[in-house]
PDB file of C-alpha atoms in Angstrom:
ATOM      1  CA  UNK A  19      34.385  -5.379  18.539  1.00  0.00           C
ATOM      2  CA  UNK A  20      32.283  -3.888  15.087  1.00  0.00           C
ATOM      3  CA  UNK A  21      32.689  -0.306  14.220  1.00  0.00           C
ATOM      4  CA  UNK A  22      29.357   1.021  13.875  1.00  0.00           C
ATOM      5  CA  UNK A  23      29.214   4.438  11.753  1.00  0.00           C
ATOM      6  CA  UNK A  24      26.616   6.801  10.609  1.00  0.00           C
ATOM      7  CA  UNK A  25      26.744   9.093   7.504  1.00  0.00           C
ATOM      8  CA  UNK A  26      24.217  12.098   6.076  1.00  0.00           C
ATOM      9  CA  UNK A  27      24.025  10.823   2.620  1.00  0.00           C
ATOM     10  CA  UNK A  28      25.014  13.768   0.104  1.00  0.00           C
ATOM     11  CA  UNK A  29      21.906  14.926  -1.346  1.00  0.00           C
ATOM     12  CA  UNK A  30      24.074  16.038  -4.588  1.00  0.00           C
ATOM     13  CA  UNK A  31      26.097  12.880  -4.497  1.00  0.00           C
ATOM     14  CA  UNK A  32      23.807   9.620  -4.322  1.00  0.00           C
ATOM     15  CA  UNK A  33      23.748   8.643  -7.755  1.00  0.00           C
ATOM     16  CA  UNK A  34      26.658   5.758  -6.678  1.00  0.00           C
ATOM     17  CA  UNK A  35      24.455   5.186  -3.476  1.00  0.00           C
ATOM     18  CA  UNK A  36      20.973   4.661  -4.841  1.00  0.00           C
ATOM     19  CA  UNK A  37      21.631   0.774  -6.593  1.00  0.00           C
ATOM     20  CA  UNK A  38      22.827  -0.575  -3.633  1.00  0.00           C
ATOM     21  CA  UNK A  39      20.160   1.312  -1.260  1.00  0.00           C
ATOM     22  CA  UNK A  40      17.537  -0.290  -3.821  1.00  0.00           C
ATOM     23  CA  UNK A  41      19.323  -3.859  -3.587  1.00  0.00           C
ATOM     24  CA  UNK A  42      18.468  -3.427   0.500  1.00  0.00           C
ATOM     25  CA  UNK A  43      15.215  -2.443  -0.106  1.00  0.00           C
ATOM     26  CA  UNK A  44      14.113  -4.966  -2.656  1.00  0.00           C
ATOM     27  CA  UNK A  45      15.563  -7.846  -1.123  1.00  0.00           C
ATOM     28  CA  UNK A  46      13.904  -6.872   2.364  1.00  0.00           C
ATOM     29  CA  UNK A  47      10.520  -5.856   0.577  1.00  0.00           C
ATOM     30  CA  UNK A  48      10.359  -8.482  -1.796  1.00  0.00           C
ATOM     31  CA  UNK A  49       9.798 -10.783   0.783  1.00  0.00           C
ATOM     32  CA  UNK A  50       5.926  -9.864   2.019  1.00  0.00           C
ATOM     33  CA  UNK A  51       5.556  -7.158  -0.731  1.00  0.00           C
ATOM     34  CA  UNK A  52       6.090  -8.337  -4.168  1.00  0.00           C
ATOM     35  CA  UNK A  53       5.261  -6.416  -6.835  1.00  0.00           C
ATOM     36  CA  UNK A  54       5.677  -8.879  -9.516  1.00  0.00           C
ATOM     37  CA  UNK A  55       7.669  -6.498 -11.710  1.00  0.00           C
ATOM     38  CA  UNK A  56      11.126  -7.277 -12.646  1.00  0.00           C
ATOM     39  CA  UNK A  57      13.967  -6.135 -10.588  1.00  0.00           C
ATOM     40  CA  UNK A  58      15.120  -3.154 -13.007  1.00  0.00           C
ATOM     41  CA  UNK A  59      11.565  -1.714 -13.569  1.00  0.00           C
ATOM     42  CA  UNK A  60      10.935  -1.834  -9.647  1.00  0.00           C
ATOM     43  CA  UNK A  61      14.736   0.114  -9.466  1.00  0.00           C
ATOM     44  CA  UNK A  62      13.520   2.756 -12.451  1.00  0.00           C
ATOM     45  CA  UNK A  63      10.030   3.260 -10.773  1.00  0.00           C
ATOM     46  CA  UNK A  64      11.988   3.758  -7.526  1.00  0.00           C
ATOM     47  CA  UNK A  65      14.503   5.864  -8.814  1.00  0.00           C
ATOM     48  CA  UNK A  66      11.902   7.746 -10.369  1.00  0.00           C
ATOM     49  CA  UNK A  67      10.475   8.547  -7.355  1.00  0.00           C
ATOM     50  CA  UNK A  68      13.098   8.820  -4.456  1.00  0.00           C
ATOM     51  CA  UNK A  69      15.372  11.208  -6.596  1.00  0.00           C
ATOM     52  CA  UNK A  70      12.999  14.613  -5.914  1.00  0.00           C
ATOM     53  CA  UNK A  71      12.530  13.604  -2.419  1.00  0.00           C
ATOM     54  CA  UNK A  72      16.263  13.501  -1.450  1.00  0.00           C
ATOM     55  CA  UNK A  73      16.553  16.859  -2.468  1.00  0.00           C
ATOM     56  CA  UNK A  74      13.775  18.218  -0.081  1.00  0.00           C
ATOM     57  CA  UNK A  75      15.285  20.206   2.488  1.00  0.00           C
ATOM     58  CA  UNK A  76      13.471  18.913   5.760  1.00  0.00           C
ATOM     59  CA  UNK A  77      14.150  15.154   4.557  1.00  0.00           C
ATOM     60  CA  UNK A  78      17.665  13.303   5.399  1.00  0.00           C
ATOM     61  CA  UNK A  79      19.101   9.831   4.936  1.00  0.00           C
ATOM     62  CA  UNK A  80      21.417   8.739   7.005  1.00  0.00           C
ATOM     63  CA  UNK A  81      23.652   5.636   5.623  1.00  0.00           C
ATOM     64  CA  UNK A  82      24.507   2.956   7.746  1.00  0.00           C
ATOM     65  CA  UNK A  83      27.927   1.487   7.660  1.00  0.00           C
ATOM     66  CA  UNK A  84      29.145  -1.780  10.240  1.00  0.00           C
ATOM     67  CA  UNK A  85      33.140  -2.017   9.627  1.00  0.00           C
ATOM     68  CA  UNK A  86      33.312   0.494   7.003  1.00  0.00           C
ATOM     69  CA  UNK A  87      30.934  -1.863   5.208  1.00  0.00           C
ATOM     70  CA  UNK A  88      27.432  -0.208   3.700  1.00  0.00           C
ATOM     71  CA  UNK A  89      25.052  -2.159   5.525  1.00  0.00           C
ATOM     72  CA  UNK A  90      21.821  -0.425   5.317  1.00  0.00           C
ATOM     73  CA  UNK A  91      19.907   3.299   5.167  1.00  0.00           C
ATOM     74  CA  UNK A  92      17.491   5.822   7.557  1.00  0.00           C
ATOM     75  CA  UNK A  93      15.388   8.485   5.911  1.00  0.00           C
ATOM     76  CA  UNK A  94      13.573  10.935   7.762  1.00  0.00           C
ATOM     77  CA  UNK A  95      11.916  14.062   7.391  1.00  0.00           C
ATOM     78  CA  UNK A  96      10.965  17.109  10.003  1.00  0.00           C
ATOM     79  CA  UNK A  97       7.684  18.996   9.675  1.00  0.00           C
ATOM     80  CA  UNK A  98       8.400  22.576  11.301  1.00  0.00           C
ATOM     81  CA  UNK A  99       4.810  23.352  11.317  1.00  0.00           C
ATOM     82  CA  UNK A 100       3.257  20.299  13.007  1.00  0.00           C
ATOM     83  CA  UNK A 101       7.252  19.850  15.325  1.00  0.00           C
ATOM     84  CA  UNK A 102       7.177  16.615  13.820  1.00  0.00           C
ATOM     85  CA  UNK A 103       9.674  13.813  13.075  1.00  0.00           C
ATOM     86  CA  UNK A 104       8.529  11.057  10.582  1.00  0.00           C
ATOM     87  CA  UNK A 105      10.392   7.716  10.130  1.00  0.00           C
ATOM     88  CA  UNK A 106      10.139   7.034   6.712  1.00  0.00           C
ATOM     89  CA  UNK A 107      12.147   4.523   5.659  1.00  0.00           C
ATOM     90  CA  UNK A 108      14.469   1.879   7.790  1.00  0.00           C
ATOM     91  CA  UNK A 109      16.301  -0.639   5.563  1.00  0.00           C
ATOM     92  CA  UNK A 110      19.271  -3.009   6.709  1.00  0.00           C
ATOM     93  CA  UNK A 111      20.664  -5.859   4.938  1.00  0.00           C
ATOM     94  CA  UNK A 112      18.728  -9.059   6.637  1.00  0.00           C
ATOM     95  CA  UNK A 113      22.160 -10.335   8.116  1.00  0.00           C
ATOM     96  CA  UNK A 114      22.771  -7.237   9.763  1.00  0.00           C
ATOM     97  CA  UNK A 115      18.955  -7.272  11.283  1.00  0.00           C
ATOM     98  CA  UNK A 116      19.186  -7.471  15.027  1.00  0.00           C
ATOM     99  CA  UNK A 117      22.336  -6.511  15.644  1.00  0.00           C
ATOM    100  CA  UNK A 118      21.372  -2.783  17.438  1.00  0.00           C
ATOM    101  CA  UNK A 119      22.361  -1.086  14.494  1.00  0.00           C
ATOM    102  CA  UNK A 120      18.800   0.750  14.227  1.00  0.00           C
ATOM    103  CA  UNK A 121      18.900   1.842  17.924  1.00  0.00           C
ATOM    104  CA  UNK A 122      22.437   2.936  17.855  1.00  0.00           C
ATOM    105  CA  UNK A 123      21.575   5.178  14.857  1.00  0.00           C
ATOM    106  CA  UNK A 124      18.378   6.487  16.960  1.00  0.00           C
ATOM    107  CA  UNK A 125      20.616   6.986  19.261  1.00  0.00           C
ATOM    108  CA  UNK A 126      22.826   9.052  17.814  1.00  0.00           C
ATOM    109  CA  UNK A 127      20.484  10.726  15.793  1.00  0.00           C
ATOM    110  CA  UNK A 128      18.473  12.192  18.661  1.00  0.00           C
ATOM    111  CA  UNK A 129      21.515  14.068  19.936  1.00  0.00           C
ATOM    112  CA  UNK A 130      21.500  15.828  16.291  1.00  0.00           C
ATOM    113  CA  UNK A 131      17.537  16.878  15.917  1.00  0.00           C
ATOM    114  CA  UNK A 132      16.268  20.026  16.802  1.00  0.00           C
ATOM    115  CA  UNK A 133      14.800  20.328  20.396  1.00  0.00           C
ATOM    116  CA  UNK A 134      11.287  21.766  19.836  1.00  0.00           C
ATOM    117  CA  UNK A 135      10.264  18.164  18.161  1.00  0.00           C
ATOM    118  CA  UNK A 136       6.935  17.257  19.655  1.00  0.00           C
ATOM    119  CA  UNK A 137       5.738  14.273  18.157  1.00  0.00           C
ATOM    120  CA  UNK A 138       7.597  10.839  16.377  1.00  0.00           C
ATOM    121  CA  UNK A 139       5.097   9.199  13.462  1.00  0.00           C
ATOM    122  CA  UNK A 140       5.987   6.387  11.077  1.00  0.00           C
ATOM    123  CA  UNK A 141       3.835   4.560   8.611  1.00  0.00           C
ATOM    124  CA  UNK A 142       3.945   0.612   8.381  1.00  0.00           C
ATOM    125  CA  UNK A 143       3.499  -1.934   5.759  1.00  0.00           C
ATOM    126  CA  UNK A 144       0.466  -3.391   7.143  1.00  0.00           C
ATOM    127  CA  UNK A 145       1.789  -6.774   6.002  1.00  0.00           C
ATOM    128  CA  UNK A 146       5.083  -6.088   7.693  1.00  0.00           C
ATOM    129  CA  UNK A 147       4.523  -7.310  11.261  1.00  0.00           C
ATOM    130  CA  UNK A 148       8.097  -7.129  12.564  1.00  0.00           C
ATOM    131  CA  UNK A 149       8.420  -3.176  11.551  1.00  0.00           C
ATOM    132  CA  UNK A 150       4.807  -2.417  13.225  1.00  0.00           C
ATOM    133  CA  UNK A 151       6.690  -4.381  16.759  1.00  0.00           C
ATOM    134  CA  UNK A 152       9.709  -2.105  16.284  1.00  0.00           C
ATOM    135  CA  UNK A 153       7.813   1.171  16.340  1.00  0.00           C
ATOM    136  CA  UNK A 154       5.479  -0.189  19.168  1.00  0.00           C
ATOM    137  CA  UNK A 155       8.628  -1.176  20.902  1.00  0.00           C
ATOM    138  CA  UNK A 156       9.554   2.800  20.702  1.00  0.00           C
ATOM    139  CA  UNK A 157       6.463   4.008  21.984  1.00  0.00           C
ATOM    140  CA  UNK A 158       4.266   4.477  19.034  1.00  0.00           C
ATOM    141  CA  UNK A 159       0.690   3.790  18.714  1.00  0.00           C
ATOM    142  CA  UNK A 160      -1.367   2.621  15.870  1.00  0.00           C
ATOM    143  CA  UNK A 161      -3.696   5.682  15.354  1.00  0.00           C
ATOM    144  CA  UNK A 162      -5.057   4.916  11.990  1.00  0.00           C
ATOM    145  CA  UNK A 163      -3.842   3.938   8.377  1.00  0.00           C
ATOM    146  CA  UNK A 164      -3.141   5.820   5.241  1.00  0.00           C
ATOM    147  CA  UNK A 165      -5.264   7.064   2.426  1.00  0.00           C
ATOM    148  CA  UNK A 166      -4.671   3.922   0.597  1.00  0.00           C
ATOM    149  CA  UNK A 167      -5.261   1.503   3.159  1.00  0.00           C
ATOM    150  CA  UNK A 168      -1.683  -0.207   2.872  1.00  0.00           C
ATOM    151  CA  UNK A 169      -0.028   1.152   5.528  1.00  0.00           C
ATOM    152  CA  UNK A 170      -0.570   1.775   9.322  1.00  0.00           C
ATOM    153  CA  UNK A 171      -0.077   5.176  10.763  1.00  0.00           C
ATOM    154  CA  UNK A 172       1.631   5.292  14.205  1.00  0.00           C
ATOM    155  CA  UNK A 173       2.336   8.160  16.335  1.00  0.00           C
ATOM    156  CA  UNK A 174       3.963   9.121  19.640  1.00  0.00           C
ATOM    157  CA  UNK A 175       5.257  11.747  21.853  1.00  0.00           C
ATOM    158  CA  UNK A 176       8.648  12.411  21.284  1.00  0.00           C
ATOM    159  CA  UNK A 177       9.860  13.247  24.841  1.00  0.00           C
ATOM    160  CA  UNK A 178       9.035   9.567  25.211  1.00  0.00           C
ATOM    161  CA  UNK A 179      10.845   8.617  21.964  1.00  0.00           C
ATOM    162  CA  UNK A 180      13.740  10.613  22.830  1.00  0.00           C
ATOM    163  CA  UNK A 181      14.084   9.437  26.613  1.00  0.00           C
ATOM    164  CA  UNK A 182      14.774   5.735  25.358  1.00  0.00           C
ATOM    165  CA  UNK A 183      17.800   6.915  23.414  1.00  0.00           C
ATOM    166  CA  UNK A 184      19.449   9.754  25.830  1.00  0.00           C
TER     167      UNK A 184
END
């Protein structure tokens, strides 16, 4: 049996994990959403955006491990004014996709989140049918799209989501 472990990323000691995170992201996204930039250029653009986001108090990153090997990450944020849970980014190495690690992560996470959450939300790139299917399986429904039209906005009742994992 593989040992699965989840750890919150240290918001002040993340520089060493960023290249590994980006490697997974790039590998997954270049399949259906290539940028036509070089790997190094995409990395620099991503780092410039992700670094400030990682320090936001309402945003967390969970690092995913199987047998002590880093295999992915999950970023989310909480909005206390709307009492919502936004699933921002889930990236898992391709060879570990479909192993149940994301479901295990969510089962672990729902027991750590505040109990007053009302809704769960996600944005999914329109070209990523697999991610959309996963979000719909979790009970989210398409409610529209983002401002630039690249991603779909999905939302659902958090109590339904919570009950799937408790």
